[in-house]
Coordinates of C-alpha atoms in Angstrom, one line a residue:
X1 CA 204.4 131.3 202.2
X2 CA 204.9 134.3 200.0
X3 CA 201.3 134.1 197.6
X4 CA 199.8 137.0 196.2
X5 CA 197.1 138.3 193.8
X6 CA 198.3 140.1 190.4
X7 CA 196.4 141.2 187.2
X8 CA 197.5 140.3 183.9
X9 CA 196.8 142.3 180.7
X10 CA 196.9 140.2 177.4
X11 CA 196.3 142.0 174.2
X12 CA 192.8 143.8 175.1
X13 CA 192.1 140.8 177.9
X14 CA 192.3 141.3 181.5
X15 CA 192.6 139.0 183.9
X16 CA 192.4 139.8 187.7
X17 CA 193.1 138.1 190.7
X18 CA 195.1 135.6 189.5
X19 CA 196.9 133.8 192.7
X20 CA 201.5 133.4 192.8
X21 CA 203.4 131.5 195.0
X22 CA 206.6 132.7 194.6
X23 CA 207.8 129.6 196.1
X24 CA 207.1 127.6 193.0
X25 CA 209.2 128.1 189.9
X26 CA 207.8 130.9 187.7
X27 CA 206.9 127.7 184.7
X28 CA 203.8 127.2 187.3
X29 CA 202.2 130.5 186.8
X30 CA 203.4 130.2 183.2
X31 CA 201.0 127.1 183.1
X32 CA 198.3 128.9 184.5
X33 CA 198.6 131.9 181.7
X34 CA 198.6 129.0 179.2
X35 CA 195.2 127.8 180.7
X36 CA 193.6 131.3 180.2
X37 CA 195.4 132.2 177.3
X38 CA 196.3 129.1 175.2
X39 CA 200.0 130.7 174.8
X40 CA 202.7 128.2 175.3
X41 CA 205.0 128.5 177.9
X42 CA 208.0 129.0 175.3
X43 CA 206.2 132.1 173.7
X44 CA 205.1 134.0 176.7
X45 CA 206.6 136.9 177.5
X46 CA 205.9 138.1 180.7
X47 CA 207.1 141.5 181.8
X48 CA 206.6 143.6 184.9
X49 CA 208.8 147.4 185.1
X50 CA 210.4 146.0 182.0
X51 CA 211.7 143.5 183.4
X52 CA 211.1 140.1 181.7
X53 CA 210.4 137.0 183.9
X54 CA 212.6 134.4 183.5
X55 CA 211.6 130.5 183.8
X56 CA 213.9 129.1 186.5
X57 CA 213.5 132.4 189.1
X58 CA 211.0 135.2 190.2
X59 CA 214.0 138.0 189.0
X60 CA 210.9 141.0 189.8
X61 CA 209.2 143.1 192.2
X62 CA 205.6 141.7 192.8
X63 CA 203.0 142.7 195.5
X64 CA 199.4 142.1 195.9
X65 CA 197.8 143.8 192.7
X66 CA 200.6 144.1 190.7
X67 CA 199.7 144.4 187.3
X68 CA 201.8 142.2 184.9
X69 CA 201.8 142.4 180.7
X70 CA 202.0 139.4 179.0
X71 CA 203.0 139.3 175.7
X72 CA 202.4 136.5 173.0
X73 CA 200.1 134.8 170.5
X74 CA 198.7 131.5 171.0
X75 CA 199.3 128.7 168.0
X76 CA 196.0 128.3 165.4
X77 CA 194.1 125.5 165.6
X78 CA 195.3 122.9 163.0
X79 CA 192.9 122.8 160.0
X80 CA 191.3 119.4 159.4
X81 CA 192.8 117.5 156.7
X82 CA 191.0 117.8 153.6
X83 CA 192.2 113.8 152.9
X84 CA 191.8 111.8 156.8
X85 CA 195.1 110.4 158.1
X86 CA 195.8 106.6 157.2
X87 CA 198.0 104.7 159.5
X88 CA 199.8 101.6 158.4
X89 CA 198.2 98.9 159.6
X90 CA 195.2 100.2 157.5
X91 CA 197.4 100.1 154.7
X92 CA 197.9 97.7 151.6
X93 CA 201.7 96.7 150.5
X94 CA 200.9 99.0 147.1
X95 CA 200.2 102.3 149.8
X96 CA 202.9 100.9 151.9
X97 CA 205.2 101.4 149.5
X98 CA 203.9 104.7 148.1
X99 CA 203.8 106.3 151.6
X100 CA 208.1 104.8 152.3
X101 CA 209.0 105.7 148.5
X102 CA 210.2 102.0 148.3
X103 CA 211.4 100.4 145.4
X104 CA 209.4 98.0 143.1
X105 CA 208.9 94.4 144.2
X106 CA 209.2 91.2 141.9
X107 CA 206.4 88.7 141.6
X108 CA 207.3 84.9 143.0
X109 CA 206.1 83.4 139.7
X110 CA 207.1 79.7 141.8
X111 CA 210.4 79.2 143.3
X112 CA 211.3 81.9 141.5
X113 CA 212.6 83.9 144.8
X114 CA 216.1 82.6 144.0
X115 CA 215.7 85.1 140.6
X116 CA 213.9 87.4 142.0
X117 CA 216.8 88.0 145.0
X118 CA 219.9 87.7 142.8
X119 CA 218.3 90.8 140.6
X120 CA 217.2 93.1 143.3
X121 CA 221.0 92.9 144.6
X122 CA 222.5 93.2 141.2
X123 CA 220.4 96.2 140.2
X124 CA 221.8 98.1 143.5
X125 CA 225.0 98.9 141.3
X126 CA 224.3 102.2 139.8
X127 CA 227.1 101.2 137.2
X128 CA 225.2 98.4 135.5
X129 CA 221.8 100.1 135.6
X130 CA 223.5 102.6 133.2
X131 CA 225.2 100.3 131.6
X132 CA 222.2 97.9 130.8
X133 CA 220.2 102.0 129.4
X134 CA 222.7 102.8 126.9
X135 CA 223.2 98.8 125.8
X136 CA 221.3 98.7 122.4
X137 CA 220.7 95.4 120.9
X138 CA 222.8 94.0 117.7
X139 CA 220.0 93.5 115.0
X140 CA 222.4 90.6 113.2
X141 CA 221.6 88.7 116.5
X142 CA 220.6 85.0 116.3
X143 CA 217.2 84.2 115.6
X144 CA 214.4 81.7 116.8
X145 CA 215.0 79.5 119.9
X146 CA 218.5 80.3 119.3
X147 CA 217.9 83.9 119.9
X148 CA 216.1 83.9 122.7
X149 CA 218.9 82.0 124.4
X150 CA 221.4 83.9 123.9
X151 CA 223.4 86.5 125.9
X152 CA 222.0 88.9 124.2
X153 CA 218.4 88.0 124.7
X154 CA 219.7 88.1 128.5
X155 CA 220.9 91.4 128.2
X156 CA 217.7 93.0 126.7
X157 CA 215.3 91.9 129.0
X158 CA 217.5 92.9 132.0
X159 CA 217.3 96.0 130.4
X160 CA 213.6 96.1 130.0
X161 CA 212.9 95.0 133.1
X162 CA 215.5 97.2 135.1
X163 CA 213.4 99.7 133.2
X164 CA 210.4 98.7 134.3
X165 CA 211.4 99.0 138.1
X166 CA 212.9 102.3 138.1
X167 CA 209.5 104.2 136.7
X168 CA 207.3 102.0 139.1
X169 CA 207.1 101.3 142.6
X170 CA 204.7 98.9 142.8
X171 CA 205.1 94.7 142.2
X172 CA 206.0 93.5 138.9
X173 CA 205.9 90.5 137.1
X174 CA 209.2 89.5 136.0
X175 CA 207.2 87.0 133.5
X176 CA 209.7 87.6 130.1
X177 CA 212.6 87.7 132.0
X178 CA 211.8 84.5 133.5
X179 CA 210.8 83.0 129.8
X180 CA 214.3 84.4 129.0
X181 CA 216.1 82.6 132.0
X182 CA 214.2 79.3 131.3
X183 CA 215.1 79.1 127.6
X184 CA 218.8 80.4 128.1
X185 CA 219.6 78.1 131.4
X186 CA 217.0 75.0 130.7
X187 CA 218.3 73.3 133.9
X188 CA 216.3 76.6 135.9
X189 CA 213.0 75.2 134.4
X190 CA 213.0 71.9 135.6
X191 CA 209.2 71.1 137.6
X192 CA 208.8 69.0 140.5
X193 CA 205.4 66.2 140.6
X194 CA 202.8 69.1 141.0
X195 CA 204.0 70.7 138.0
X196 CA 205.7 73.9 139.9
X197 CA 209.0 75.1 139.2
X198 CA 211.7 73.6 141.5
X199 CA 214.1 75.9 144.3
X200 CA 217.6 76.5 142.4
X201 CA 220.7 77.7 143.9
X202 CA 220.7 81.3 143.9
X203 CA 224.6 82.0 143.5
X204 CA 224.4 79.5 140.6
X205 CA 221.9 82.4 139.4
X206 CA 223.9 84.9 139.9
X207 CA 226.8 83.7 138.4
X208 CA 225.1 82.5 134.9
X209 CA 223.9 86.3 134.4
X210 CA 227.1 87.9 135.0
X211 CA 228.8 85.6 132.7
X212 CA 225.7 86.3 130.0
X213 CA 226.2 90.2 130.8
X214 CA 229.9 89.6 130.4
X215 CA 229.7 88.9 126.6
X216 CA 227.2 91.6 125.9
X217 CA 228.0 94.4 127.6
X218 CA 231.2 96.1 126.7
X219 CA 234.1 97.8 128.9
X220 CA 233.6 101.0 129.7
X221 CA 236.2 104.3 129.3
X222 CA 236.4 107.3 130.8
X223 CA 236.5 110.5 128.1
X224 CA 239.2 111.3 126.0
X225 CA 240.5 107.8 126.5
X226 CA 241.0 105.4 123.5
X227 CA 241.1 102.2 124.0
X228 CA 240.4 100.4 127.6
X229 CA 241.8 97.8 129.7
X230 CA 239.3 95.5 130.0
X231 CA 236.9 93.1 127.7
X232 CA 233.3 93.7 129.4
X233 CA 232.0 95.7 132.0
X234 CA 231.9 93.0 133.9
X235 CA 235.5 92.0 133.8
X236 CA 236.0 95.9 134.8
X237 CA 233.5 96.5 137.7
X238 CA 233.4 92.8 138.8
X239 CA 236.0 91.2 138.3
X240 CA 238.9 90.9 140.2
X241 CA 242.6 88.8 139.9
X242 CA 245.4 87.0 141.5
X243 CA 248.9 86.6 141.0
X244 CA 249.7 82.9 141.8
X245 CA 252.5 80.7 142.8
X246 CA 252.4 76.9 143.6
X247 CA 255.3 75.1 145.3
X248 CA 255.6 71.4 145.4
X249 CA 256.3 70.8 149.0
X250 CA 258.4 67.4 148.7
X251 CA 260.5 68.6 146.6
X252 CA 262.3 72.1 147.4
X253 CA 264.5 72.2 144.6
X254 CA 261.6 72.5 142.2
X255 CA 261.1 76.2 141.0
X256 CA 257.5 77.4 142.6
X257 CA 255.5 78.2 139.7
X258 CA 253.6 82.0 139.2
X259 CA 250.4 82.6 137.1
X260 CA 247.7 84.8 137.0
X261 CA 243.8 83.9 137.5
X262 CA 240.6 85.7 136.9
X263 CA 237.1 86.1 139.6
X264 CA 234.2 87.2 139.6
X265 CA 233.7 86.6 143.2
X266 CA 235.7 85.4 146.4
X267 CA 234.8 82.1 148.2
X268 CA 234.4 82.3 152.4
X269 CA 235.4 78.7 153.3
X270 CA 233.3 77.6 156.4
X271 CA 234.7 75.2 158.9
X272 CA 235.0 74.6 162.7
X273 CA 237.8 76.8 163.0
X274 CA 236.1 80.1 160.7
X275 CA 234.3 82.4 163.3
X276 CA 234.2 85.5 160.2
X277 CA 234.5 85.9 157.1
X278 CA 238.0 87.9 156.8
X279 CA 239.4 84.4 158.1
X280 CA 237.3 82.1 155.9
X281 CA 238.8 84.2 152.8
X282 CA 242.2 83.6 153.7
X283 CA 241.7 80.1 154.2
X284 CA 240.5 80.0 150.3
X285 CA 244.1 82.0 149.6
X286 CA 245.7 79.4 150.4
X287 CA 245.3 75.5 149.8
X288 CA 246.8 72.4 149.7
X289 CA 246.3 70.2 146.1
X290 CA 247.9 67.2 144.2
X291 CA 249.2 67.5 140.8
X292 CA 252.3 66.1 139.1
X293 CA 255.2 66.8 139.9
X294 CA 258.0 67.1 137.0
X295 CA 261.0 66.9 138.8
X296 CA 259.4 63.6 141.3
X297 CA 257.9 62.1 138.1
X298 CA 254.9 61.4 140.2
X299 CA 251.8 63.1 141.9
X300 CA 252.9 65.0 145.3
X301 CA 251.5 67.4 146.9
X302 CA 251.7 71.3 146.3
X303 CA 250.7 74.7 147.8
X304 CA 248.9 77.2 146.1
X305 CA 249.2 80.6 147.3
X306 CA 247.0 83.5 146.0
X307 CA 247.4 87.5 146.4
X308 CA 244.7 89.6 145.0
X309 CA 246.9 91.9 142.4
X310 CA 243.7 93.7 141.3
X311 CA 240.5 94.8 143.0
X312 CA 237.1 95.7 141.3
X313 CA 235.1 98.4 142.2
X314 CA 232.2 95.8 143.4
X315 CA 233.8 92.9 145.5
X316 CA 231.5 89.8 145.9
X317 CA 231.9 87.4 148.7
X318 CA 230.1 83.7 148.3
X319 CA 230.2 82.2 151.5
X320 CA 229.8 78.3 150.6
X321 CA 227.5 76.9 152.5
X322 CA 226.5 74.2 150.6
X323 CA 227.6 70.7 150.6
X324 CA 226.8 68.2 148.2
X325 CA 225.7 64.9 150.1
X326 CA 225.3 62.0 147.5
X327 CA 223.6 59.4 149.5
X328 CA 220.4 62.3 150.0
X329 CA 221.0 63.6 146.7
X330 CA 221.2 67.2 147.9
X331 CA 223.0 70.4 148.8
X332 CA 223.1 69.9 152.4
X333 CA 223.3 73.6 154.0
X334 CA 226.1 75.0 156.6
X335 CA 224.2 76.6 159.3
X336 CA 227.0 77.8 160.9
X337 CA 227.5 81.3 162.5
X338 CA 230.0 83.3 160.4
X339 CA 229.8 87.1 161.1
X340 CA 230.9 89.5 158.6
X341 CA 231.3 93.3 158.9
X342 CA 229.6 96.4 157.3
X343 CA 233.0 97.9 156.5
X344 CA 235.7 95.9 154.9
X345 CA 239.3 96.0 154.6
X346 CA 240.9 94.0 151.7
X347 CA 244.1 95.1 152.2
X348 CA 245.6 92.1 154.2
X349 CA 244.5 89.8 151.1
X350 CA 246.5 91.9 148.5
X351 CA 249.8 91.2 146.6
X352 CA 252.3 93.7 148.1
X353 CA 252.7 95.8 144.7
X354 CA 248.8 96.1 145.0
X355 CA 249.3 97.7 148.8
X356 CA 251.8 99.7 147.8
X357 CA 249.5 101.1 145.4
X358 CA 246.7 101.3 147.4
X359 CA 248.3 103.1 150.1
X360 CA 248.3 106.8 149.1
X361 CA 244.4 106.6 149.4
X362 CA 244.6 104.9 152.6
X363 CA 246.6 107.7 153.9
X364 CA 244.0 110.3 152.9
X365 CA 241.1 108.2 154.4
X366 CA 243.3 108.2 157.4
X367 CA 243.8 111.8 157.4
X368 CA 240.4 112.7 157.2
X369 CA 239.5 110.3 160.3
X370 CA 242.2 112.0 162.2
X371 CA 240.7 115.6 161.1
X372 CA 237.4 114.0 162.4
X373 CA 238.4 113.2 165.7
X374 CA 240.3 116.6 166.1
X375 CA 237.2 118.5 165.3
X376 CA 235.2 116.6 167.4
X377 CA 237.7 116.6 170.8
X378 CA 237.8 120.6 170.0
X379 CA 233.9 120.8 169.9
X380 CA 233.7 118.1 172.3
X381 CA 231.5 121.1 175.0
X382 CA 229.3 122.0 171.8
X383 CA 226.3 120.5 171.0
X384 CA 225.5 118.2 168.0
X385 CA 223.7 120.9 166.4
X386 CA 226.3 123.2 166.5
X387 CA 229.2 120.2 165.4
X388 CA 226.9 119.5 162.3
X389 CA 226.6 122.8 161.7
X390 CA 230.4 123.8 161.7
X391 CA 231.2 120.3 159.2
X392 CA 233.3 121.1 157.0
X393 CA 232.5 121.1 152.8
X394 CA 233.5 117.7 151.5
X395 CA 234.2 116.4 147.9
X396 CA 233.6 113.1 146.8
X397 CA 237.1 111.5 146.1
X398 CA 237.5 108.9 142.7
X399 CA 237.2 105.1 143.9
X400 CA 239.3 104.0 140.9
X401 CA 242.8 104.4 139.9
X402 CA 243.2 106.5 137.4
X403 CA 244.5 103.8 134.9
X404 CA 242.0 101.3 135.5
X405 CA 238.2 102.4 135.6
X406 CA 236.5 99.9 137.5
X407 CA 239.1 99.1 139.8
X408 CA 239.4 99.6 143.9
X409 CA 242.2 102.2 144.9
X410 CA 242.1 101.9 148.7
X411 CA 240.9 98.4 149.7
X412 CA 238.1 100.0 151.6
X413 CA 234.4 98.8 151.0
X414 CA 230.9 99.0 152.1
X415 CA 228.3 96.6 152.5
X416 CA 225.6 96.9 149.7
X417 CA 223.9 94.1 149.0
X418 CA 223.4 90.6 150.9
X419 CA 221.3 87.6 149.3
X420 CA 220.3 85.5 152.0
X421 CA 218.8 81.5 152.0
X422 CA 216.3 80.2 154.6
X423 CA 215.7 76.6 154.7
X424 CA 218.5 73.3 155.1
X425 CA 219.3 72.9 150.9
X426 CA 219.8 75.3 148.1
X427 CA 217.0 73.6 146.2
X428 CA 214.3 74.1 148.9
X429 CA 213.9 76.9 151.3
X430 CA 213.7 80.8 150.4
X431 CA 216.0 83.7 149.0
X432 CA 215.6 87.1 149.9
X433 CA 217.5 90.5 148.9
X434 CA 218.9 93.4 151.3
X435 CA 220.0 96.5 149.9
X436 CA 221.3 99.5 151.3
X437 CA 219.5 102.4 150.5
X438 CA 221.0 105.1 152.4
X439 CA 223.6 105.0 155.1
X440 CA 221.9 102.7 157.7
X441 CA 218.6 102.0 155.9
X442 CA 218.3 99.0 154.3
X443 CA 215.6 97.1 152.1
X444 CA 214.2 93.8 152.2
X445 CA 213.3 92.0 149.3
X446 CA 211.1 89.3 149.7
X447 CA 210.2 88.9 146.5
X448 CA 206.8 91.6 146.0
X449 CA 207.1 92.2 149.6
X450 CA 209.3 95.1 149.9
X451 CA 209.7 96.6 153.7
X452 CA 212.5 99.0 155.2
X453 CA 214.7 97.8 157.7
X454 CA 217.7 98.7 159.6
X455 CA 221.6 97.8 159.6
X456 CA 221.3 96.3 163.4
X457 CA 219.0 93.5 161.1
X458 CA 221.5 93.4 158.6
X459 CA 224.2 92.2 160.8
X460 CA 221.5 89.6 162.6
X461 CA 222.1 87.5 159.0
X462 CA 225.2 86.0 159.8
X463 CA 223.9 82.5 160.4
X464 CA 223.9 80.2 163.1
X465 CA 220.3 79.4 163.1
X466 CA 217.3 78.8 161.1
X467 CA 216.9 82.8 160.4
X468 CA 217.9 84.0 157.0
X469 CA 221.9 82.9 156.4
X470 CA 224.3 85.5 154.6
X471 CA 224.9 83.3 151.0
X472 CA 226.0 86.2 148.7
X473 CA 227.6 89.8 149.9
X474 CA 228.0 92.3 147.8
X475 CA 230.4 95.1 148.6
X476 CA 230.9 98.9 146.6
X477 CA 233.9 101.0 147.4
X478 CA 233.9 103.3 150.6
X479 CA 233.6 106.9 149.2
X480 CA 236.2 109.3 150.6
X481 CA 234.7 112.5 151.4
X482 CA 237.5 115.0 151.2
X483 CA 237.2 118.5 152.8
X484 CA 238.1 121.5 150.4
X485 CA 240.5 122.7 152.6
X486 CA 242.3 119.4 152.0
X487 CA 242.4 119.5 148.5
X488 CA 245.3 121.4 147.5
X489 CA 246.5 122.1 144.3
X490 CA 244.8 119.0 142.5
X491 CA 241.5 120.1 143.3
X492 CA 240.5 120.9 140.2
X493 CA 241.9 117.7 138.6
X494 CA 239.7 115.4 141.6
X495 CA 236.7 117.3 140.7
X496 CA 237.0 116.5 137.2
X497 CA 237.4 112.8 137.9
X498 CA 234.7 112.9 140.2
X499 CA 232.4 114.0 137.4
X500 CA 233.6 110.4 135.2
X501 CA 233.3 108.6 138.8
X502 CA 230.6 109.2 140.5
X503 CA 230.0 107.8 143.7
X504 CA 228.2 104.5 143.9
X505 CA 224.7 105.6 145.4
X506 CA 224.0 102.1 147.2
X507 CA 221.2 101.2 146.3
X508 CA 219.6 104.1 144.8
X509 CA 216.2 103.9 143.2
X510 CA 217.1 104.0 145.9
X511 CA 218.7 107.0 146.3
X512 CA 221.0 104.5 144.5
X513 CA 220.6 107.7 142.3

């Protein structure tokens, strides 16, 4: 067994008679030089003749006595901490949410999770937060009791409080807005036998404030432009329509009838036969009703058809799970399994003069996927480092047409925002919100109790259990990151629009800005 003896000179230390086996790989002796020397491995430099050892072979002349020159400084001792590491489990929830730089909680103020839920979700639209800072109350307002039911009293104290949770990150006590709610929506306040406020339906929530914000806060437009499209910014960002047509089924001769119809949010159908939500939307599309018929001169039977002629820029899904059971007296829950994705498509759901227009930044989306994979089979014997490394500049791409602020131009979306119930009826049981933060971190908001979480628990809400239940989704538009090289000639003109459309940060206290 080749061993020998050597010397090794380290700065003005000398070591002798340090024992090799040159059958071992050269990291041993390495090891042993990092025992007298506290140099790591990785910095030593060990020459002999000028020749540098290497790690995986003995690539040098030794012989008994051989004098070797190591070169290398050891790492300094790591000073201690003038303030003593605290791990979490030592932590309260106020440190906890320091330390994570998580967004402020809301204060259960009794069965008020339902409120608390429906406003952490809303406030993830960076859209309305801005809105709701630059809203400034009318001072010829209503008055009294009056006033402090109005939309306007609504509008304000979302304001104050969205405030509120933006400087702090720490639990608040949504006590006005709840005073607000209470006087506005009286049927919110009702108190069960111990004097506590009762569960309400959380949806039912949600829908009361966007139709309060609705007559309060006004359209928006981008600059230079002089008049706008829609009424509110809620009608703009929110809402959505159809184009229409009913056909009375026992009678083909009838002319089918075509209208238009407003929403706010789309309604995922849950039967035996809906495994996702893509297929309970479509059974909401279309339906079977009874009305009377003209030409019969009697009630028949009709089907409604619906095609969604305009997306918003924030698409909201109500999956009802709720039935109303009249000899319990309650909103008997739908436990059902109903999966829904991260990334959705509404394209399939459009009229075809909305897909034709939606198609030219479908075909960008899917030029830049196509760019992706190239890249990536080119690089595909570089390593991650080096592929991140070599990505290419991107520019965020406008989400809206350019004639309609506030609308969807591709169809694409991303999960933002889920409200989920736990319990068997939507007056008992608990809400909680989940918003996206950044990419795949989430939060959960259970009520003050704020926690990070990932998208794996996200997609674990789809039902199907006793586990928190998907009841509201809120989806933004999927940003399109363009590379500069793909810009072309308009470059200049998507920058621009960029600046009056930024992208949605989901989320964002967030990073939601």
């Amino acid at each position: 067994m080749p061993a020998f003896t050597v010397n090794v000179k380290w700065g003005k230390e000398n070591f002798k008679n340090i024992e090799i086996n040159t059958d071992e790989e050269p990291m041993l002796f390495k090891a042993q030089l990092f025992a007298l020397t506290g140099v790591q491995p990785d910095r030593q430099k060990v020459l002999c003749k000028g020749i540098n050892l290497k790690d995986e072979e003995w690539n040098m002349p030794i012989k008994n006595g051989t004098t070797l020159l190591l070169l290398g400084t050891k790492e300094e001792v790591p000073q201690e901490p003038v303030e003593k590491p605290k791990f979490i489990e030592d932590m309260n929830e106020s440190e906890i949410a320091t330390a994570f730089d998580t967004p402020a909680g809301l204060v259960n103020l009794g069965n008020t999770c339902y409120m608390n839920a429906t406003l952490q979700c809303l406030r993830s639209v960076r859209e309305l937060r801005e809105a709701l800072k630059e809203y400034k109350e009318d001072p010829s307002g209503s008055t009294g009791m009056a006033g402090l039911a109005s939309p306007q009293a609504i509008t304000s104290s979302m304001k104050t409080l969205f405030d509120d949770m933006e400087r702090r990150n720490d639990s608040i006590t949504p006590a006005l807005f709840l005073q607000r709610l209470h006087i506005a929506f009286p049927n919110f306040s009702q108190t069960g036998e111990n004097g506590t406020y009762r569960q309400q339906d959380a949806n039912e929530c949600w829908s009361e404030l966007l139709k309060m914000l609705q007559q309060k806060l006004p359209a928006q437009k981008r600059s230079g432009e002089l008049t706008v499209k829609h009424s509110s910014f809620i009608d703009q960002w929110f809402g959505g329509s159809f184009d229409v047509e009913m056909k009375c089924t026992e009678a083909e001769e009838e002319p089918a009838s075509k209208s238009k119809e407003n929403f706010l949010q789309l309604s995922c159908f849950i039967s035996t036969e809906v495994k996702y939500m893509h297929s309970g939307l479509r059974l909401r599309l279309k339906e079977q009703l009874t009305k009377m018929s003209p030409s019969l001169g009697r009630d028949a039977i009709y089907s409604k058809t619906s095609l969604i002629s305009r997306l918003p820029a924030y698409l909201t899904v109500q999956f009802v799970r709720f039935q109303y059971k009249g000899k319990e007296g309650i909103n008997a829950k739908v436990l059902k399994d109903i999966k829904f994705p991260l990334e959705f498509d509404a394209f399939e759901l459009c009229s075809s003069e909305l897909q034709e227009k939606l198609s030219p930044m479908r075909t960008k989306f899917n030029e830049v996927a196509n760019a992706e994979v190239e890249r990536t089979l080119q690089g595909k014997n570089k390593s991650k480092a080096d592929l991140e490394k070599e990505k290419p500049k991107t520019v965020a791409q406008p989400y809206c047409f350019e004639d309609d602020l506030g609308s969807n131009n591709s169809g694409y979306y991303t999960l933002q925002a889920v409200l989920t119930h736990q319990g068997r009826s939507s007056s008992s049981g608990h809400y909680v919100g989940w918003v996206r933060q950044k990419e795949d971190q989430w939060i959960m908001f259970n009520d003050d109790h704020v926690s990070p979480v990932d998208a794996e628990s996200i997609l674990k809400l789809s039902g199907g259990g006793d586990w928190h239940c998907a009841y509201v989704l809120l989806y933004g538009p999927k940003i399109l990151e363009l590379p500069v090289d793909m810009l072309g000639k308009d470059a200049g003109g998507d920058v621009q629009q960029k600046e009056d459309q930024q992208a949605p940060a989901s989320g964002d206290h967030m990073s939601v800005d």
